[in-house]
CSV table of N, CA, C and O in Angstrom, one decimal:
chain,number,residue,atom,x,y,z
A,1,MET,N,-5.8,-7.7,-22.0
A,1,MET,CA,-4.6,-8.2,-21.1
A,1,MET,C,-5.2,-9.1,-20.0
A,1,MET,O,-6.2,-8.7,-19.4
A,2,LYS,N,-4.5,-10.2,-19.8
A,2,LYS,CA,-4.9,-11.1,-18.8
A,2,LYS,C,-3.7,-11.2,-17.8
A,2,LYS,O,-2.6,-11.5,-18.2
A,3,ILE,N,-4.0,-11.0,-16.6
A,3,ILE,CA,-3.0,-11.1,-15.5
A,3,ILE,C,-3.4,-12.1,-14.5
A,3,ILE,O,-4.5,-12.1,-14.0
A,4,GLU,N,-2.5,-13.1,-14.2
A,4,GLU,CA,-2.8,-14.1,-13.2
A,4,GLU,C,-1.7,-14.0,-12.1
A,4,GLU,O,-0.5,-13.9,-12.4
A,5,ILE,N,-2.2,-14.0,-10.8
A,5,ILE,CA,-1.2,-14.0,-9.7
A,5,ILE,C,-1.3,-15.4,-9.1
A,5,ILE,O,-2.4,-15.8,-8.8
A,6,HIS,N,-0.2,-16.0,-8.9
A,6,HIS,CA,-0.2,-17.4,-8.3
A,6,HIS,C,0.5,-17.3,-6.9
A,6,HIS,O,1.6,-16.7,-6.8
A,7,ILE,N,-0.2,-17.8,-5.9
A,7,ILE,CA,0.3,-17.8,-4.5
A,7,ILE,C,0.4,-19.2,-4.1
A,7,ILE,O,-0.5,-20.0,-4.2
A,8,SER,N,1.6,-19.6,-3.6
A,8,SER,CA,1.8,-21.0,-3.2
A,8,SER,C,0.9,-21.3,-2.0
A,8,SER,O,0.4,-20.5,-1.3
A,9,ASP,N,0.7,-22.6,-1.8
A,9,ASP,CA,-0.1,-23.1,-0.7
A,9,ASP,C,0.4,-22.6,0.6
A,9,ASP,O,-0.4,-22.3,1.5
A,10,ASP,N,1.7,-22.5,0.8
A,10,ASP,CA,2.2,-22.0,2.1
A,10,ASP,C,2.3,-20.5,2.1
A,10,ASP,O,2.7,-19.9,3.1
A,11,LYS,N,1.8,-19.8,1.0
A,11,LYS,CA,1.7,-18.3,1.0
A,11,LYS,C,3.1,-17.6,1.1
A,11,LYS,O,3.2,-16.5,1.5
A,12,LYS,N,4.2,-18.4,0.7
A,12,LYS,CA,5.5,-17.8,0.7
A,12,LYS,C,6.1,-17.5,-0.6
A,12,LYS,O,7.1,-16.7,-0.7
A,13,THR,N,5.5,-18.0,-1.7
A,13,THR,CA,6.0,-17.8,-3.0
A,13,THR,C,4.9,-17.2,-3.9
A,13,THR,O,3.8,-17.7,-3.9
A,14,LEU,N,5.2,-16.1,-4.6
A,14,LEU,CA,4.3,-15.4,-5.5
A,14,LEU,C,4.9,-15.4,-6.9
A,14,LEU,O,6.1,-15.2,-7.1
A,15,SER,N,4.0,-15.5,-7.9
A,15,SER,CA,4.4,-15.3,-9.3
A,15,SER,C,3.3,-14.6,-10.0
A,15,SER,O,2.1,-14.7,-9.6
A,16,ILE,N,3.7,-14.0,-11.1
A,16,ILE,CA,2.7,-13.3,-11.9
A,16,ILE,C,2.9,-13.8,-13.4
A,16,ILE,O,4.0,-14.0,-13.8
A,17,GLU,N,1.7,-13.9,-14.0
A,17,GLU,CA,1.7,-14.4,-15.4
A,17,GLU,C,0.9,-13.3,-16.2
A,17,GLU,O,-0.2,-13.0,-15.8
A,18,VAL,N,1.5,-12.7,-17.2
A,18,VAL,CA,0.8,-11.7,-18.0
A,18,VAL,C,0.7,-12.2,-19.5
A,18,VAL,O,1.6,-12.6,-20.1
A,19,ASP,N,-0.6,-12.2,-19.9
A,19,ASP,CA,-0.9,-12.7,-21.2
A,19,ASP,C,-0.3,-14.0,-21.6
A,19,ASP,O,0.2,-14.2,-22.7
A,20,GLY,N,-0.3,-15.0,-20.7
A,20,GLY,CA,0.1,-16.3,-21.0
A,20,GLY,C,1.6,-16.5,-21.1
A,20,GLY,O,2.1,-17.6,-21.3
A,21,ALA,N,2.4,-15.4,-20.8
A,21,ALA,CA,3.9,-15.5,-20.7
A,21,ALA,C,4.3,-16.4,-19.5
A,21,ALA,O,3.5,-16.6,-18.6
A,22,PRO,N,5.5,-16.9,-19.5
A,22,PRO,CA,5.9,-17.8,-18.4
A,22,PRO,C,5.8,-16.9,-17.1
A,22,PRO,O,6.1,-15.7,-17.1
A,23,PRO,N,5.4,-17.6,-16.0
A,23,PRO,CA,5.3,-16.9,-14.7
A,23,PRO,C,6.7,-16.3,-14.3
A,23,PRO,O,7.7,-16.9,-14.5
A,24,SER,N,6.6,-15.1,-13.7
A,24,SER,CA,7.8,-14.5,-13.1
A,24,SER,C,7.6,-14.4,-11.6
A,24,SER,O,6.5,-14.0,-11.1
A,25,ARG,N,8.6,-14.7,-10.8
A,25,ARG,CA,8.6,-14.7,-9.4
A,25,ARG,C,8.4,-13.2,-8.9
A,25,ARG,O,9.0,-12.3,-9.5
A,26,MET,N,7.6,-13.0,-7.9
A,26,MET,CA,7.4,-11.7,-7.3
A,26,MET,C,7.8,-11.8,-5.8
A,26,MET,O,7.6,-12.8,-5.2
A,27,ASP,N,8.5,-10.7,-5.3
A,27,ASP,CA,8.8,-10.7,-3.9
A,27,ASP,C,7.9,-9.8,-3.1
A,27,ASP,O,7.7,-10.0,-1.9
A,28,ASN,N,7.2,-8.9,-3.8
A,28,ASN,CA,6.3,-7.9,-3.1
A,28,ASN,C,5.1,-7.7,-4.0
A,28,ASN,O,5.2,-7.8,-5.2
A,29,PHE,N,4.0,-7.5,-3.3
A,29,PHE,CA,2.7,-7.4,-4.1
A,29,PHE,C,1.7,-6.6,-3.3
A,29,PHE,O,1.6,-6.8,-2.1
A,30,VAL,N,1.1,-5.7,-3.9
A,30,VAL,CA,0.0,-4.9,-3.3
A,30,VAL,C,-1.2,-4.9,-4.2
A,30,VAL,O,-1.1,-4.6,-5.4
A,31,LEU,N,-2.4,-5.4,-3.7
A,31,LEU,CA,-3.6,-5.4,-4.5
A,31,LEU,C,-4.7,-4.7,-3.7
A,31,LEU,O,-5.0,-5.0,-2.6
A,32,LEU,N,-5.2,-3.6,-4.3
A,32,LEU,CA,-6.3,-2.9,-3.7
A,32,LEU,C,-7.5,-2.8,-4.7
A,32,LEU,O,-7.3,-2.3,-5.8
A,33,THR,N,-8.6,-3.5,-4.4
A,33,THR,CA,-9.7,-3.5,-5.3
A,33,THR,C,-11.0,-3.3,-4.6
A,33,THR,O,-11.1,-3.4,-3.4
A,34,LYS,N,-12.0,-2.9,-5.4
A,34,LYS,CA,-13.3,-2.7,-4.9
A,34,LYS,C,-14.3,-3.3,-6.0
A,34,LYS,O,-14.2,-2.9,-7.1
A,35,GLU,N,-15.0,-4.3,-5.6
A,35,GLU,CA,-16.0,-4.9,-6.5
A,35,GLU,C,-17.4,-4.7,-5.9
A,35,GLU,O,-17.7,-5.4,-4.9
A,36,GLY,N,-18.1,-3.7,-6.4
A,36,GLY,CA,-19.4,-3.3,-5.7
A,36,GLY,C,-19.1,-2.8,-4.3
A,36,GLY,O,-18.4,-1.9,-4.1
A,37,GLU,N,-19.7,-3.5,-3.3
A,37,GLU,CA,-19.5,-3.1,-1.9
A,37,GLU,C,-18.4,-3.8,-1.3
A,37,GLU,O,-18.0,-3.5,-0.2
A,38,GLN,N,-17.8,-4.8,-2.0
A,38,GLN,CA,-16.7,-5.6,-1.4
A,38,GLN,C,-15.4,-5.1,-1.8
A,38,GLN,O,-15.2,-4.6,-2.9
A,39,THR,N,-14.5,-5.0,-0.8
A,39,THR,CA,-13.1,-4.6,-1.1
A,39,THR,C,-12.1,-5.7,-0.8
A,39,THR,O,-12.4,-6.6,0.0
A,40,ARG,N,-11.0,-5.7,-1.5
A,40,ARG,CA,-9.9,-6.7,-1.2
A,40,ARG,C,-8.6,-5.9,-1.1
A,40,ARG,O,-8.3,-5.1,-1.9
A,41,ASN,N,-7.9,-6.2,0.0
A,41,ASN,CA,-6.7,-5.5,0.3
A,41,ASN,C,-5.7,-6.6,0.6
A,41,ASN,O,-5.7,-7.1,1.7
A,42,LEU,N,-4.8,-7.0,-0.3
A,42,LEU,CA,-3.9,-8.0,-0.1
A,42,LEU,C,-2.5,-7.4,-0.2
A,42,LEU,O,-2.2,-6.7,-1.2
A,43,VAL,N,-1.6,-7.7,0.7
A,43,VAL,CA,-0.2,-7.2,0.7
A,43,VAL,C,0.7,-8.4,1.1
A,43,VAL,O,0.5,-9.0,2.1
A,44,PHE,N,1.7,-8.6,0.2
A,44,PHE,CA,2.7,-9.6,0.5
A,44,PHE,C,4.1,-8.9,0.4
A,44,PHE,O,4.2,-8.0,-0.5
A,45,GLY,N,5.0,-9.3,1.2
A,45,GLY,CA,6.3,-8.7,1.2
A,45,GLY,C,6.7,-8.0,2.5
A,45,GLY,O,5.8,-7.9,3.4
A,46,ASN,N,7.9,-7.5,2.6
A,46,ASN,CA,8.2,-6.8,3.8
A,46,ASN,C,7.8,-5.3,3.7
A,46,ASN,O,7.6,-4.8,2.6
A,47,ALA,N,7.7,-4.7,4.9
A,47,ALA,CA,7.1,-3.4,5.0
A,47,ALA,C,8.0,-2.4,4.2
A,47,ALA,O,7.4,-1.5,3.5
A,48,GLU,N,9.3,-2.5,4.2
A,48,GLU,CA,10.2,-1.6,3.5
A,48,GLU,C,10.0,-1.6,2.0
A,48,GLU,O,9.8,-0.6,1.3
A,49,ASN,N,9.9,-2.8,1.5
A,49,ASN,CA,9.7,-3.0,0.0
A,49,ASN,C,8.3,-2.5,-0.4
A,49,ASN,O,8.2,-1.9,-1.5
A,50,VAL,N,7.3,-2.9,0.3
A,50,VAL,CA,6.0,-2.4,0.0
A,50,VAL,C,5.9,-0.9,0.1
A,50,VAL,O,5.3,-0.3,-0.8
A,51,GLY,N,6.5,-0.3,1.1
A,51,GLY,CA,6.6,1.2,1.1
A,51,GLY,C,7.3,1.7,-0.1
A,51,GLY,O,6.8,2.8,-0.6
A,52,ARG,N,8.3,1.1,-0.6
A,52,ARG,CA,9.0,1.6,-1.8
A,52,ARG,C,8.0,1.5,-3.0
A,52,ARG,O,8.0,2.4,-3.9
A,53,LEU,N,7.2,0.4,-3.1
A,53,LEU,CA,6.3,0.3,-4.2
A,53,LEU,C,5.3,1.4,-4.2
A,53,LEU,O,5.0,2.1,-5.2
A,54,LEU,N,4.7,1.8,-3.0
A,54,LEU,CA,3.8,2.9,-2.9
A,54,LEU,C,4.4,4.2,-3.2
A,54,LEU,O,3.8,5.0,-3.9
A,55,TYR,N,5.7,4.4,-2.7
A,55,TYR,CA,6.4,5.6,-3.0
A,55,TYR,C,6.7,5.8,-4.5
A,55,TYR,O,6.5,6.8,-5.1
A,56,ASN,N,7.1,4.7,-5.1
A,56,ASN,CA,7.3,4.7,-6.6
A,56,ASN,C,6.0,5.0,-7.4
A,56,ASN,O,6.1,5.7,-8.4
A,57,LEU,N,4.9,4.5,-6.9
A,57,LEU,CA,3.6,4.9,-7.5
A,57,LEU,C,3.4,6.4,-7.5
A,57,LEU,O,3.1,7.0,-8.5
A,58,TYR,N,3.7,7.0,-6.3
A,58,TYR,CA,3.6,8.4,-6.1
A,58,TYR,C,4.6,9.2,-7.1
A,58,TYR,O,4.2,10.1,-7.8
A,59,VAL,N,5.8,8.7,-7.1
A,59,VAL,CA,6.8,9.4,-8.0
A,59,VAL,C,6.4,9.3,-9.4
A,59,VAL,O,6.5,10.2,-10.2
A,60,ASN,N,5.9,8.1,-9.8
A,60,ASN,CA,5.4,7.9,-11.2
A,60,ASN,C,4.2,8.8,-11.5
A,60,ASN,O,4.1,9.3,-12.7
A,61,CYS,N,3.4,9.1,-10.6
A,61,CYS,CA,2.3,10.0,-10.8
A,61,CYS,C,2.8,11.4,-11.1
A,61,CYS,O,2.3,12.1,-12.0
A,62,TRP,N,3.9,11.8,-10.5
A,62,TRP,CA,4.5,13.1,-10.8
A,62,TRP,C,5.1,13.1,-12.2
A,62,TRP,O,4.9,14.0,-13.0
A,63,ARG,N,5.9,12.0,-12.4
A,63,ARG,CA,6.6,11.9,-13.7
A,63,ARG,C,5.6,11.8,-14.9
A,63,ARG,O,5.9,12.4,-15.9
A,64,LEU,N,4.5,11.1,-14.7
A,64,LEU,CA,3.5,11.0,-15.8
A,64,LEU,C,2.4,12.0,-15.8
A,64,LEU,O,1.5,11.9,-16.5
A,65,ASP,N,2.6,13.0,-14.9
A,65,ASP,CA,1.6,14.1,-14.8
A,65,ASP,C,0.2,13.6,-14.5
A,65,ASP,O,-0.8,14.1,-15.0
A,66,GLU,N,0.1,12.6,-13.6
A,66,GLU,CA,-1.2,12.0,-13.2
A,66,GLU,C,-1.6,12.8,-11.9
A,66,GLU,O,-1.5,12.3,-10.8
A,67,THR,N,-2.0,14.1,-12.1
A,67,THR,CA,-2.2,15.0,-11.0
A,67,THR,C,-3.4,14.5,-10.0
A,67,THR,O,-3.3,14.7,-8.8
A,68,GLU,N,-4.4,13.9,-10.6
A,68,GLU,CA,-5.5,13.5,-9.7
A,68,GLU,C,-5.1,12.4,-8.8
A,68,GLU,O,-5.4,12.5,-7.6
A,69,MET,N,-4.4,11.4,-9.2
A,69,MET,CA,-3.9,10.3,-8.4
A,69,MET,C,-2.8,10.8,-7.4
A,69,MET,O,-2.9,10.5,-6.2
A,70,ARG,N,-1.9,11.7,-7.9
A,70,ARG,CA,-0.9,12.2,-7.0
A,70,ARG,C,-1.5,13.0,-5.9
A,70,ARG,O,-1.2,12.9,-4.7
A,71,ASP,N,-2.5,13.9,-6.2
A,71,ASP,CA,-3.2,14.7,-5.2
A,71,ASP,C,-3.9,13.8,-4.2
A,71,ASP,O,-3.9,14.1,-3.0
A,72,MET,N,-4.5,12.7,-4.6
A,72,MET,CA,-5.2,11.8,-3.7
A,72,MET,C,-4.3,11.1,-2.8
A,72,MET,O,-4.5,11.0,-1.6
A,73,MET,N,-3.1,10.7,-3.3
A,73,MET,CA,-2.1,10.1,-2.5
A,73,MET,C,-1.6,11.0,-1.4
A,73,MET,O,-1.4,10.6,-0.3
A,74,GLU,N,-1.4,12.3,-1.8
A,74,GLU,CA,-1.0,13.3,-0.8
A,74,GLU,C,-2.1,13.5,0.3
A,74,GLU,O,-1.7,13.6,1.5
A,75,LEU,N,-3.3,13.5,-0.1
A,75,LEU,CA,-4.4,13.7,0.9
A,75,LEU,C,-4.4,12.5,1.9
A,75,LEU,O,-4.6,12.6,3.1
A,76,VAL,N,-4.3,11.3,1.3
A,76,VAL,CA,-4.2,10.1,2.1
A,76,VAL,C,-3.1,10.1,3.1
A,76,VAL,O,-3.2,9.8,4.3
A,77,ALA,N,-1.9,10.5,2.6
A,77,ALA,CA,-0.7,10.6,3.4
A,77,ALA,C,-0.9,11.6,4.6
A,77,ALA,O,-0.6,11.3,5.7
A,78,ASP,N,-1.6,12.7,4.3
A,78,ASP,CA,-1.9,13.7,5.4
A,78,ASP,C,-2.8,13.1,6.4
A,78,ASP,O,-2.6,13.2,7.6
A,79,ASP,N,-3.8,12.3,5.9
A,79,ASP,CA,-4.8,11.7,6.9
A,79,ASP,C,-4.1,10.7,7.7
A,79,ASP,O,-4.3,10.5,8.9
A,80,ILE,N,-3.2,9.9,7.1
A,80,ILE,CA,-2.4,8.9,7.9
A,80,ILE,C,-1.6,9.6,9.0
A,80,ILE,O,-1.6,9.1,10.1
A,81,LEU,N,-0.9,10.7,8.6
A,81,LEU,CA,-0.1,11.4,9.7
A,81,LEU,C,-1.0,12.0,10.8
A,81,LEU,O,-0.6,11.9,11.9
A,82,ASP,N,-2.2,12.5,10.4
A,82,ASP,CA,-3.1,13.0,11.4
A,82,ASP,C,-3.5,11.9,12.4
A,82,ASP,O,-3.5,12.1,13.6
A,83,VAL,N,-3.8,10.7,11.9
A,83,VAL,CA,-4.2,9.6,12.8
A,83,VAL,C,-3.1,9.2,13.6
A,83,VAL,O,-3.2,8.9,14.8
A,84,ARG,N,-1.9,9.1,13.1
A,84,ARG,CA,-0.7,8.8,13.8
A,84,ARG,C,-0.5,9.8,15.0
A,84,ARG,O,-0.2,9.4,16.1
A,85,ASN,N,-0.6,11.1,14.7
A,85,ASN,CA,-0.4,12.1,15.7
A,85,ASN,C,-1.4,12.0,16.8
A,85,ASN,O,-1.1,12.2,18.0
A,86,GLN,N,-2.7,11.7,16.4
A,86,GLN,CA,-3.7,11.6,17.4
A,86,GLN,C,-3.4,10.4,18.3
A,86,GLN,O,-3.6,10.4,19.5
A,87,ARG,N,-3.0,9.3,17.7
A,87,ARG,CA,-2.7,8.1,18.5
A,87,ARG,C,-1.5,8.4,19.5
A,87,ARG,O,-1.6,8.0,20.6
A,88,GLU,N,-0.5,9.1,19.0
A,88,GLU,CA,0.6,9.4,19.9
A,88,GLU,C,0.2,10.3,21.0
A,88,GLU,O,0.6,10.2,22.2
A,89,GLU,N,-0.7,11.3,20.7
A,89,GLU,CA,-1.2,12.2,21.8
A,89,GLU,C,-2.0,11.4,22.8
A,89,GLU,O,-1.9,11.7,24.0
A,90,GLU,N,-2.8,10.5,22.4
A,90,GLU,CA,-3.6,9.7,23.3
A,90,GLU,C,-2.7,8.9,24.2
A,90,GLU,O,-2.9,8.7,25.4
A,91,SER,N,-1.6,8.3,23.6
A,91,SER,CA,-0.6,7.6,24.4
A,91,SER,C,0.0,8.5,25.5
A,91,SER,O,0.2,8.1,26.6
A,92,ARG,N,0.4,9.7,25.1
A,92,ARG,CA,1.0,10.7,26.1
A,92,ARG,C,0.0,10.9,27.2
A,92,ARG,O,0.4,11.0,28.4
A,93,ARG,N,-1.3,11.2,26.9
A,93,ARG,CA,-2.3,11.4,27.9
A,93,ARG,C,-2.4,10.2,28.8
A,93,ARG,O,-2.6,10.4,30.0
A,94,THR,N,-2.4,9.0,28.3
A,94,THR,CA,-2.6,7.8,29.1
A,94,THR,C,-1.4,7.7,30.1
A,94,THR,O,-1.5,7.4,31.2
A,95,ILE,N,-0.2,8.0,29.6
A,95,ILE,CA,1.0,7.9,30.4
A,95,ILE,C,1.0,8.9,31.5
A,95,ILE,O,1.3,8.7,32.7
A,96,ARG,N,0.5,10.2,31.2
A,96,ARG,CA,0.4,11.2,32.2
A,96,ARG,C,-0.6,10.8,33.3
A,96,ARG,O,-0.4,11.0,34.5
A,97,LYS,N,-1.7,10.2,32.9
A,97,LYS,CA,-2.7,9.7,33.9
A,97,LYS,C,-2.2,8.7,34.8
A,97,LYS,O,-2.4,8.7,36.0
A,98,VAL,N,-1.4,7.8,34.3
A,98,VAL,CA,-0.8,6.7,35.1
A,98,VAL,C,0.2,7.2,36.0
A,98,VAL,O,0.3,6.7,37.2
A,99,MET,N,1.0,8.2,35.6
A,99,MET,CA,2.1,8.7,36.5
A,99,MET,C,1.5,9.6,37.5
A,99,MET,O,1.7,9.9,38.5
């Protein structure tokens, strides 16, 4: 399988071509890769739609019984919430100091 992602020069239009088929327009796109020590994290689209893509990946892991990926996504979600809570607590402490 050959997949090509085309990004316009102004970075506002995306299309995907699979196995030489005509390109199809994309509105949202998430790419997470690791090549050796290098990582690439590209995200296009609005936050709500990208969030839906990630949530649908999680739902499909349940539906397809991909327990390893599902469990990893849950661990990452827990870590994200922990960082968010720590950030909010730090903000509260800073506000108390200033007042």
